Short mmCIF file of C-alpha atoms and ligand atoms in Angstrom, two decimals:
data_model
loop_
_atom_site.label_atom_id
_atom_site.label_comp_id
_atom_site.label_asym_id
_atom_site.label_seq_id
_atom_site.Cartn_x
_atom_site.Cartn_y
_atom_site.Cartn_z
CA MET A 7 64.02 -31.54 -80.32
CA LYS A 8 66.48 -29.45 -78.78
CA TYR A 9 68.90 -30.17 -75.26
CA HIS A 10 71.14 -27.44 -73.96
CA VAL A 11 73.19 -28.75 -70.79
CA TRP A 12 74.09 -26.13 -68.53
CA THR A 13 77.39 -27.65 -66.06
CA GLU A 14 78.92 -26.41 -63.03
CA GLY A 15 81.40 -28.28 -60.53
CA CYS A 16 84.08 -30.73 -61.28
CA GLN A 17 84.48 -33.46 -62.94
CA MET A 18 82.12 -35.69 -61.39
CA ASN A 19 79.53 -33.23 -62.37
CA VAL A 20 81.11 -33.06 -65.79
CA ALA A 21 80.81 -36.99 -65.81
CA ASP A 22 76.85 -36.70 -64.65
CA SER A 23 76.16 -34.47 -67.50
CA GLN A 24 77.51 -35.76 -70.37
CA ARG A 25 75.37 -39.26 -68.93
CA VAL A 26 72.21 -36.74 -69.12
CA ALA A 27 73.18 -35.75 -73.04
CA SER A 28 73.37 -39.35 -73.70
CA ALA A 29 70.38 -40.88 -72.53
CA LEU A 30 68.15 -38.01 -74.05
CA GLU A 31 70.03 -37.88 -76.74
CA ALA A 32 68.70 -42.09 -76.97
CA LEU A 33 65.20 -40.34 -76.42
CA GLY A 34 65.46 -38.64 -80.08
CA TYR A 35 67.09 -35.02 -78.80
CA VAL A 36 70.05 -33.55 -80.85
CA ALA A 37 72.53 -31.24 -78.52
CA GLU A 38 71.92 -27.30 -78.51
CA SER A 39 74.83 -24.68 -77.66
CA GLU A 40 72.03 -22.12 -76.79
CA ALA A 41 69.53 -22.42 -74.38
CA GLU A 42 66.78 -19.94 -75.39
CA GLN A 43 67.11 -22.48 -78.12
CA ALA A 44 66.03 -26.02 -76.35
CA ASP A 45 63.61 -27.54 -75.92
CA VAL A 46 64.63 -29.26 -72.25
CA ILE A 47 67.96 -26.97 -70.42
CA VAL A 48 69.56 -29.63 -67.69
CA LEU A 49 71.63 -27.11 -65.11
CA ASN A 50 73.77 -29.59 -63.12
CA THR A 51 75.02 -27.61 -60.28
CA CYS A 52 77.33 -27.73 -57.87
CA VAL A 53 77.18 -25.76 -54.10
CA VAL A 54 81.04 -26.53 -53.09
CA ARG A 55 81.14 -23.00 -52.39
CA GLN A 56 78.68 -20.22 -52.34
CA SER A 57 80.06 -18.55 -55.35
CA ALA A 58 79.10 -21.56 -57.05
CA GLU A 59 75.82 -22.01 -55.03
CA ASP A 60 74.85 -18.28 -56.57
CA LYS A 61 75.62 -19.06 -59.78
CA ALA A 62 73.15 -21.34 -59.33
CA TYR A 63 70.48 -19.86 -58.77
CA GLY A 64 71.49 -16.49 -60.52
CA ARG A 65 71.11 -18.94 -64.31
CA LEU A 66 67.70 -20.38 -63.09
CA THR A 67 66.89 -16.75 -62.35
CA SER A 68 67.61 -15.52 -66.14
CA LEU A 69 65.22 -18.30 -67.34
CA LEU A 70 62.61 -17.20 -65.90
CA PRO A 71 61.25 -14.41 -68.64
CA LEU A 72 62.02 -17.52 -71.25
CA LYS A 73 60.16 -20.16 -69.08
CA ARG A 74 56.83 -17.25 -69.34
CA LYS A 75 56.84 -16.78 -72.94
CA ARG A 76 57.29 -20.67 -73.43
CA PRO A 77 55.78 -22.79 -70.50
CA GLU A 78 56.22 -25.97 -72.35
CA LEU A 79 60.29 -25.45 -72.44
CA VAL A 80 60.94 -28.19 -69.76
CA ILE A 81 63.83 -26.64 -67.23
CA ASN A 82 66.03 -29.31 -65.70
CA LEU A 83 68.14 -28.50 -61.64
CA MET A 84 69.81 -31.93 -61.33
CA GLY A 85 73.34 -32.06 -58.95
CA CYS A 86 74.37 -31.20 -55.86
CA LEU A 87 71.39 -27.66 -55.24
CA VAL A 88 68.81 -31.22 -55.75
CA GLY A 89 71.11 -33.16 -53.43
CA VAL A 90 69.53 -36.43 -52.53
CA ARG A 91 67.87 -35.63 -50.59
CA GLY A 92 67.04 -31.73 -52.08
CA ALA A 93 64.54 -31.83 -54.17
CA ASP A 94 60.62 -31.38 -52.00
CA ALA A 95 62.33 -28.48 -50.18
CA LEU A 96 63.19 -26.84 -53.74
CA ARG A 97 60.00 -27.78 -54.84
CA THR A 98 58.25 -24.93 -53.52
CA LYS A 99 60.83 -22.30 -53.59
CA LEU A 100 61.36 -23.32 -57.67
CA PRO A 101 58.40 -23.03 -59.27
CA MET A 102 60.33 -22.86 -62.70
CA VAL A 103 61.58 -25.89 -62.27
CA ASP A 104 59.76 -28.68 -64.24
CA VAL A 105 61.95 -32.26 -62.67
CA PHE A 106 64.25 -32.19 -59.83
CA SER A 107 67.96 -35.28 -60.30
CA PRO A 108 69.52 -35.67 -57.88
CA PRO A 109 73.45 -35.91 -59.05
CA SER A 110 74.56 -38.60 -61.40
CA GLU A 111 71.27 -39.35 -61.76
CA PRO A 112 69.37 -39.15 -65.74
CA GLY A 113 66.21 -41.30 -64.86
CA PRO A 114 62.99 -37.96 -63.38
CA LEU A 115 64.11 -36.14 -66.37
CA VAL A 116 64.31 -39.38 -68.59
CA ARG A 117 61.07 -40.78 -66.64
CA TYR A 118 59.06 -37.40 -67.07
CA LEU A 119 60.16 -37.26 -70.48
CA LEU A 120 58.74 -40.59 -71.00
CA GLU A 121 55.66 -40.31 -70.02
CA ARG A 122 55.18 -37.01 -70.91
CA ASP A 123 55.48 -38.44 -73.89
CA GLY A 124 53.01 -40.73 -73.87
CA HIS A 125 55.62 -43.28 -73.71
CA ASP A 126 55.99 -45.67 -70.53
CA LEU A 127 59.55 -46.87 -69.20
CA ALA A 128 58.91 -50.40 -69.59
CA GLU A 129 58.56 -49.43 -73.60
CA ALA A 130 61.52 -48.10 -73.26
CA GLU A 131 63.29 -50.82 -72.15
CA ARG A 132 61.73 -53.04 -74.81
CA LEU A 133 62.70 -50.70 -77.08
CA GLN A 134 66.09 -51.83 -76.66
CA ARG A 135 66.68 -48.16 -75.49
CA PHE A 136 67.43 -48.19 -72.31
CA ALA A 137 68.78 -50.45 -69.24
CA TYR A 138 68.28 -50.24 -65.14
CA GLN A 139 70.46 -51.14 -62.71
CA ASP A 140 69.87 -50.44 -59.18
CA GLU A 141 66.64 -48.45 -58.18
CA ALA A 142 67.71 -46.20 -60.12
CA THR A 143 67.49 -45.08 -64.10
CA THR A 144 71.42 -45.19 -65.59
CA VAL A 145 71.18 -44.69 -69.39
CA LEU A 146 73.38 -47.48 -70.52
CA ASN A 147 73.30 -48.33 -74.36
CA ALA A 148 71.90 -51.68 -74.64
CA GLN A 149 74.17 -53.68 -76.85
CA THR A 150 77.72 -52.64 -75.30
CA GLY A 151 75.93 -52.36 -71.09
CA GLY A 152 78.53 -48.42 -71.81
CA TYR A 153 77.36 -45.20 -72.45
CA THR A 154 77.20 -44.40 -75.16
CA LEU A 155 78.94 -40.37 -75.22
CA PRO A 156 76.98 -37.06 -76.32
CA ALA A 157 77.10 -37.19 -81.07
CA PHE A 158 79.07 -34.13 -79.87
CA GLU A 159 81.84 -35.92 -78.62
CA ARG A 160 82.25 -38.77 -80.36
CA GLY A 161 84.86 -39.69 -82.09
CA ARG A 162 86.47 -36.31 -80.82
CA ALA A 163 86.63 -36.88 -77.22
CA VAL A 164 89.88 -38.95 -76.58
CA SER A 165 90.12 -38.60 -72.86
CA ALA A 166 86.80 -39.17 -71.45
CA HIS A 167 85.60 -39.64 -66.80
CA VAL A 168 84.68 -42.46 -65.42
CA PRO A 169 82.98 -42.02 -62.26
CA ILE A 170 83.79 -45.49 -60.28
CA VAL A 171 82.77 -44.50 -57.20
CA TYR A 172 79.03 -42.39 -55.99
CA GLY A 173 79.36 -40.25 -53.13
CA CYS A 174 81.49 -40.05 -49.75
CA SER A 175 81.93 -41.39 -46.68
CA HIS A 176 84.30 -38.78 -44.70
CA ALA A 177 82.79 -36.37 -42.62
CA CYS A 178 85.21 -34.09 -43.12
CA THR A 179 83.85 -30.78 -41.64
CA PHE A 180 84.39 -28.78 -44.10
CA CYS A 181 82.26 -30.33 -47.21
CA ILE A 182 79.33 -30.93 -47.75
CA ILE A 183 79.75 -33.57 -50.53
CA PRO A 184 78.25 -36.38 -47.29
CA LEU A 185 75.29 -34.41 -47.73
CA LYS A 186 74.64 -33.85 -51.17
CA ARG A 187 76.22 -37.01 -53.06
CA GLY A 188 74.98 -39.49 -50.43
CA VAL A 189 77.00 -42.41 -48.66
CA GLU A 190 79.46 -43.90 -50.44
CA ARG A 191 78.15 -46.69 -53.95
CA SER A 192 80.69 -48.46 -55.59
CA ARG A 193 79.63 -49.47 -58.99
CA PRO A 194 80.46 -53.28 -60.27
CA VAL A 195 84.39 -53.54 -62.11
CA GLY A 196 82.38 -54.93 -64.96
CA GLU A 197 80.19 -52.28 -65.25
CA VAL A 198 84.30 -50.45 -65.05
CA ALA A 199 85.21 -52.08 -67.41
CA ALA A 200 81.67 -52.11 -70.24
CA ASP A 201 81.88 -48.09 -69.82
CA VAL A 202 85.53 -47.73 -70.96
CA ARG A 203 85.04 -50.77 -74.10
CA GLY A 204 82.42 -48.31 -74.78
CA LEU A 205 84.83 -45.02 -75.00
CA VAL A 206 87.41 -46.84 -76.45
CA GLU A 207 85.24 -48.16 -79.37
CA GLN A 208 83.93 -44.23 -79.84
CA GLY A 209 87.13 -43.16 -79.60
CA VAL A 210 88.55 -42.18 -76.03
CA ARG A 211 91.84 -43.24 -75.49
CA GLU A 212 92.72 -41.57 -71.75
CA VAL A 213 90.38 -42.58 -69.31
CA THR A 214 90.67 -40.98 -65.86
CA LEU A 215 88.51 -43.13 -63.21
CA LEU A 216 86.50 -40.54 -60.02
CA GLY A 217 85.47 -40.27 -56.77
CA GLN A 218 85.92 -38.60 -53.70
CA ILE A 219 87.65 -41.10 -52.41
CA VAL A 220 88.75 -42.89 -55.08
CA ASP A 221 91.13 -45.05 -53.53
CA ARG A 222 88.48 -46.36 -50.96
CA TYR A 223 87.08 -47.82 -53.79
CA GLY A 224 84.80 -50.94 -53.36
CA GLN A 225 85.37 -50.64 -49.35
CA ASP A 226 81.79 -50.64 -50.14
CA ILE A 227 81.24 -54.04 -50.94
CA ASP A 228 81.72 -57.30 -48.51
CA ASP A 229 84.72 -59.05 -49.99
CA GLY A 230 84.94 -55.50 -52.89
CA PRO A 231 87.94 -55.05 -55.10
CA THR A 232 90.33 -52.50 -54.88
CA LEU A 233 91.51 -49.53 -56.49
CA ALA A 234 95.22 -51.34 -56.98
CA GLY A 235 92.63 -55.02 -58.70
CA LEU A 236 90.28 -51.49 -61.29
CA LEU A 237 93.81 -51.04 -62.46
CA ARG A 238 94.39 -54.60 -63.27
CA ALA A 239 91.06 -55.50 -64.37
CA ILE A 240 90.53 -52.83 -67.37
CA HIS A 241 94.30 -52.30 -68.04
CA ASP A 242 94.64 -54.77 -70.97
CA ILE A 243 91.15 -52.95 -72.78
CA GLU A 244 92.79 -52.64 -76.87
CA GLY A 245 93.09 -49.53 -78.45
CA LEU A 246 93.16 -47.43 -74.29
CA GLU A 247 96.09 -45.70 -74.39
CA ARG A 248 96.19 -44.27 -70.35
CA ILE A 249 94.66 -44.10 -67.07
CA ARG A 250 94.33 -41.81 -64.59
CA PHE A 251 92.24 -41.64 -60.78
CA LEU A 252 91.04 -38.68 -58.88
CA THR A 253 90.68 -38.21 -56.40
CA SER A 254 93.18 -39.54 -53.64
CA HIS A 255 92.87 -39.40 -49.23
CA PRO A 256 96.19 -39.64 -47.59
CA ASN A 257 94.34 -42.57 -45.13
CA TRP A 258 93.46 -44.60 -48.31
CA MET A 259 96.79 -45.09 -50.71
CA THR A 260 97.69 -48.40 -49.38
CA ASP A 261 101.25 -49.28 -50.72
CA ASP A 262 99.90 -52.34 -53.03
CA LEU A 263 97.73 -49.52 -55.40
CA LEU A 264 101.09 -47.33 -55.57
CA ARG A 265 103.00 -50.66 -56.67
CA THR A 266 100.29 -51.18 -59.59
CA VAL A 267 100.94 -47.39 -60.67
CA ALA A 268 104.30 -48.22 -60.33
CA GLU A 269 104.59 -50.91 -62.82
CA LEU A 270 100.83 -51.46 -65.10
CA PRO A 271 102.83 -48.52 -68.45
CA LYS A 272 99.15 -47.90 -69.36
CA VAL A 273 98.63 -46.45 -65.30
CA CYS A 274 99.91 -42.53 -65.35
CA GLU A 275 102.57 -41.77 -62.45
CA HIS A 276 100.34 -38.51 -61.16
CA ILE A 277 98.46 -38.67 -57.84
CA GLU A 278 96.14 -35.80 -56.75
CA VAL A 279 95.73 -36.50 -52.43
CA PRO A 280 94.45 -32.83 -50.78
CA VAL A 281 95.76 -32.52 -48.20
CA GLN A 282 93.46 -29.32 -47.20
CA ALA A 283 96.21 -27.12 -44.98
CA GLY A 284 99.70 -27.61 -43.20
CA ASP A 285 98.88 -27.87 -39.13
CA ASP A 286 97.89 -30.43 -37.48
CA ALA A 287 95.03 -28.15 -34.88
CA VAL A 288 93.26 -27.07 -38.23
CA LEU A 289 93.83 -31.09 -39.87
CA ALA A 290 91.69 -32.07 -37.19
CA ASN A 291 89.09 -29.66 -36.64
CA MET A 292 88.65 -30.52 -40.19
CA LYS A 293 88.58 -33.91 -38.85
CA ARG A 294 90.59 -34.91 -41.98
CA GLY A 295 92.04 -38.39 -39.47
CA TYR A 296 96.23 -36.78 -40.10
CA THR A 297 99.09 -35.03 -39.27
CA ASN A 298 101.48 -32.85 -41.01
CA GLY A 299 104.06 -35.48 -40.81
CA ASP A 300 101.80 -38.58 -41.67
CA TYR A 301 101.39 -35.85 -44.97
CA ARG A 302 104.86 -35.18 -45.41
CA ARG A 303 105.44 -39.46 -44.67
CA LEU A 304 103.03 -40.27 -48.11
CA VAL A 305 105.31 -38.35 -50.23
CA GLU A 306 108.16 -38.83 -49.18
CA ARG A 307 106.42 -43.02 -50.40
CA ILE A 308 104.97 -42.08 -53.70
CA ARG A 309 108.25 -40.50 -54.61
CA THR A 310 110.25 -43.03 -53.76
CA ILE A 311 107.70 -46.08 -55.09
CA ILE A 312 106.46 -44.35 -58.05
CA PRO A 313 109.44 -43.00 -60.23
CA ASN A 314 109.03 -39.46 -62.09
CA VAL A 315 105.68 -38.90 -60.86
CA SER A 316 104.04 -35.82 -59.96
CA ILE A 317 101.01 -35.09 -56.97
CA GLY A 318 98.26 -32.35 -57.13
CA THR A 319 96.78 -31.26 -53.84
CA ASP A 320 93.93 -29.48 -52.73
CA ILE A 321 94.35 -26.27 -50.53
CA ILE A 322 91.89 -24.54 -48.18
CA VAL A 323 92.95 -21.76 -47.18
CA GLY A 324 91.80 -19.65 -43.96
CA PHE A 325 89.74 -22.53 -42.40
CA PRO A 326 87.83 -21.10 -39.09
CA GLY A 327 90.27 -20.13 -36.67
CA GLU A 328 93.47 -20.14 -38.51
CA THR A 329 95.88 -18.41 -37.27
CA ALA A 330 98.36 -16.87 -39.57
CA GLU A 331 100.77 -18.99 -37.62
CA GLN A 332 99.19 -21.66 -38.60
CA PHE A 333 98.58 -20.51 -42.73
CA GLU A 334 102.74 -20.29 -42.63
CA ALA A 335 102.94 -24.22 -41.86
CA THR A 336 100.62 -25.01 -45.05
CA TYR A 337 103.34 -22.14 -46.64
CA THR A 338 105.98 -23.93 -45.65
CA LEU A 339 104.57 -27.91 -46.39
CA LEU A 340 104.09 -26.55 -50.34
CA ALA A 341 107.22 -24.68 -49.57
CA ASP A 342 109.03 -28.01 -48.75
CA LEU A 343 107.71 -30.61 -50.91
CA LYS A 344 107.39 -28.92 -54.04
CA ILE A 345 103.86 -30.31 -55.17
CA ASP A 346 103.32 -30.36 -59.17
CA VAL A 347 99.79 -28.15 -58.59
CA ALA A 348 97.45 -26.86 -55.36
CA HIS A 349 94.59 -26.66 -56.16
CA LEU A 350 94.06 -23.04 -53.68
CA ALA A 351 90.39 -22.47 -52.42
CA ARG A 352 88.65 -19.62 -50.00
CA TYR A 353 87.77 -21.36 -47.14
CA SER A 354 83.67 -21.10 -47.71
CA THR A 355 81.10 -21.80 -45.05
CA ARG A 356 78.46 -24.57 -46.13
CA PRO A 357 74.98 -24.73 -44.66
CA GLY A 358 74.84 -27.64 -43.22
CA THR A 359 78.18 -28.71 -42.29
CA VAL A 360 79.63 -29.23 -38.34
CA ALA A 361 82.35 -26.34 -39.24
CA GLN A 362 78.79 -23.93 -39.60
CA ARG A 363 77.40 -25.85 -37.09
CA ARG A 364 79.82 -24.95 -34.62
CA MET A 365 82.51 -22.53 -35.37
CA VAL A 366 82.76 -19.06 -36.65
CA ASP A 367 83.68 -17.85 -39.80
CA ASP A 368 86.38 -16.30 -38.21
CA VAL A 369 89.69 -15.33 -40.96
CA PRO A 370 88.36 -11.86 -42.50
CA GLU A 371 87.03 -12.65 -46.67
CA ALA A 372 90.64 -9.86 -47.20
CA GLU A 373 92.83 -11.67 -45.81
CA LYS A 374 91.41 -14.67 -47.29
CA VAL A 375 92.46 -13.16 -50.75
CA ARG A 376 96.42 -12.56 -48.50
CA ARG A 377 96.52 -16.49 -48.14
CA PHE A 378 95.08 -17.24 -51.51
CA GLN A 379 97.34 -15.13 -53.27
CA VAL A 380 100.79 -16.37 -50.71
CA LEU A 381 100.56 -19.95 -51.89
CA GLU A 382 99.27 -19.34 -55.92
CA ASP A 383 103.11 -16.88 -56.17
CA LEU A 384 104.47 -19.80 -54.26
CA GLN A 385 103.19 -22.07 -56.19
CA GLU A 386 104.32 -20.09 -59.21
CA ARG A 387 107.27 -19.96 -58.73
CA VAL A 388 107.76 -23.77 -57.45
CA VAL A 389 105.43 -25.47 -60.68
CA GLY A 390 107.81 -23.29 -63.01
CA GLU A 391 111.43 -24.41 -61.23
CA ILE A 392 110.14 -27.56 -61.36
CA ASN A 393 108.71 -27.30 -65.24
CA ALA A 394 111.84 -25.66 -66.39
CA ARG A 395 113.86 -29.40 -65.83
CA PHE A 396 111.56 -30.51 -68.85
CA VAL A 397 113.36 -28.56 -71.06
CA GLY A 398 115.63 -30.10 -73.79
CA THR A 399 113.96 -33.81 -72.74
CA ARG A 400 112.23 -35.47 -74.48
CA LEU A 401 108.26 -36.68 -73.62
CA GLU A 402 104.92 -37.92 -74.20
CA VAL A 403 101.92 -36.85 -75.45
CA LEU A 404 98.41 -37.50 -75.85
CA VAL A 405 97.13 -34.71 -78.32
CA GLU A 406 94.26 -33.77 -76.71
CA ASP A 407 92.85 -30.90 -78.99
CA LEU A 408 93.80 -27.63 -82.21
CA HIS A 409 94.01 -24.40 -79.95
CA LYS A 410 94.54 -21.03 -81.96
CA GLY A 411 96.94 -23.50 -84.31
CA LYS A 412 98.94 -25.45 -81.75
CA TRP A 413 98.42 -29.11 -80.90
CA ARG A 414 97.84 -29.46 -77.24
CA GLY A 415 97.69 -32.48 -75.42
CA ARG A 416 98.96 -33.49 -71.68
CA THR A 417 101.75 -35.64 -71.30
CA ARG A 418 101.89 -38.75 -68.33
CA ASN A 419 102.94 -35.84 -65.19
CA ASN A 420 98.78 -33.89 -66.35
CA LYS A 421 101.82 -31.63 -68.19
CA LEU A 422 99.87 -29.57 -70.66
CA VAL A 423 101.60 -28.75 -73.53
CA PHE A 424 101.37 -27.51 -76.77
CA PHE A 425 103.00 -27.51 -80.83
CA GLU A 426 103.16 -26.43 -83.61
CA ALA A 427 100.42 -28.19 -86.05
CA GLY A 428 101.78 -27.66 -88.93
CA PRO A 429 99.78 -26.15 -92.10
CA THR A 430 96.97 -28.39 -92.43
CA PRO A 431 96.90 -29.71 -89.14
CA GLU A 432 93.09 -31.65 -89.78
CA ALA A 433 94.30 -32.74 -93.71
CA PRO A 434 94.50 -36.77 -93.77
CA GLY A 435 97.23 -37.84 -91.46
CA HIS A 436 98.47 -34.74 -90.42
CA ASN A 437 95.39 -34.79 -87.92
CA LEU A 438 96.65 -35.60 -84.75
CA ARG A 439 93.92 -35.50 -82.20
CA GLY A 440 94.00 -38.98 -79.72
CA LEU A 441 97.45 -39.23 -80.76
CA THR A 442 100.37 -40.03 -78.69
CA VAL A 443 103.30 -38.49 -80.50
CA PRO A 444 107.35 -37.48 -79.17
CA VAL A 445 108.10 -33.85 -78.27
CA THR A 446 111.23 -32.37 -77.30
CA ILE A 447 110.46 -29.80 -74.17
CA THR A 448 111.29 -25.91 -75.79
CA GLN A 449 110.39 -23.23 -72.90
CA ALA A 450 108.52 -24.19 -69.80
CA GLY A 451 106.38 -21.80 -67.18
CA ALA A 452 104.00 -23.02 -65.08
CA TRP A 453 101.13 -23.37 -66.41
CA SER A 454 101.93 -25.20 -69.88
CA MET A 455 105.38 -25.91 -71.31
CA GLN A 456 105.79 -25.48 -75.20
CA ALA A 457 107.75 -27.76 -77.11
CA GLU A 458 109.46 -29.58 -81.15
CA ARG A 459 107.90 -32.21 -82.43
CA LEU A 460 109.99 -34.93 -82.90
CA ALA A 461 109.56 -37.80 -85.03
CA ASP A 462 108.63 -41.03 -84.61
CA ARG A 463 110.97 -43.34 -83.29
S1 LIG B 3 86.54 -36.49 -48.15
FE1 LIG B 3 85.99 -34.86 -47.06
S2 LIG B 3 86.58 -33.26 -48.92
FE2 LIG B 3 86.31 -35.35 -49.81
S3 LIG B 3 84.27 -35.99 -50.69
FE3 LIG B 3 84.61 -36.68 -48.52
S4 LIG B 3 84.24 -35.93 -47.13
FE4 LIG B 3 84.49 -34.14 -48.35
#
């Protein structure tokens, strides 16, 4: 029996898709790259912008003829299009879907397939195939307590995402995530540590801890752990080389967390902390909870406490009511702070959000496109200047894979680097995948750098 997973959206969705694949493999399914050849198709969806939602419906519609031809084909719709509350509303609208699964939930599909094939969950657990957590069926390897990477990743994946907080309890007026993923729920430290240990045993060398507001880890648990505490708890796992985390929020970054990043050798000096806009009135309308000045002071604190840190941020252009002057404040903020990477997006009205219910999407699309381009051009200049400073310097690169005959990997600052692979890259002793190697940067652009490998000291 074969399965195919189609994934749209963020790192959390990528991690969720890996867990579904892992669950299906525990049921004896094997991965299939062609959806048309699969017996089970999982569509893991995103609705953070209208374009992503349209893509999900488009993919579903494209499967209709296949479903008509093969009614036994199982179609599982998962992720933010379903959301934590969405299945009933969608059931009548999408009759071709057999199973609806909320985000991060492989359980409904596992239950459906087990029961369809005459098994029951109790028997599955007895067979040591699954372990249950809380009310949700989260598929764990009953031996390690952690989760097993899907076969196509095992031994290949150098980096992996590990969710630590599901959902979000903030209410930014533009954001649909709390409506789709529910309030924040932190995973226990022991469970996260088991995941990380299991991943390292499967060849992973770097983990990225995930949460909508990762710094709020443990806040929903009485006397709960903190992110700084979790970093310390997993730091000494043997074989683990690098730790990253995202996404932060300006209001929850503590000095204790920043000092922990500076102190722990495996925690990489890269911080993803979205600002979203530069104007205080726009930030207030977004209900972000900080000002332009607060954000500037935070960036200064981060750069003071963590030497050589790189910073990433998110920006939305064209939020309802954003004037040209207010947009200038975003431009000036980025130009002044010289941020290493800015993930740019044009405002997209999302159903059910406060902005959709109370504000008018009045910035013309053409103007949103212009503002987006202005910031993209700015960032290309700024990041080009930042990266140029690395030319001639020695950096450590964790090698992820081969790409067009070159090794590809990342520095601790999350910069993408390519270097020559030599004549026989896959030959024993030449295969660098998963190794951290020293290189000299020879060339730098805004989006990646070229390097020469140095002899290991
Ligand atoms: S912090 Fe705001 S933008 Fe981020 S997931 Fe939560 S509600 Fe959305």
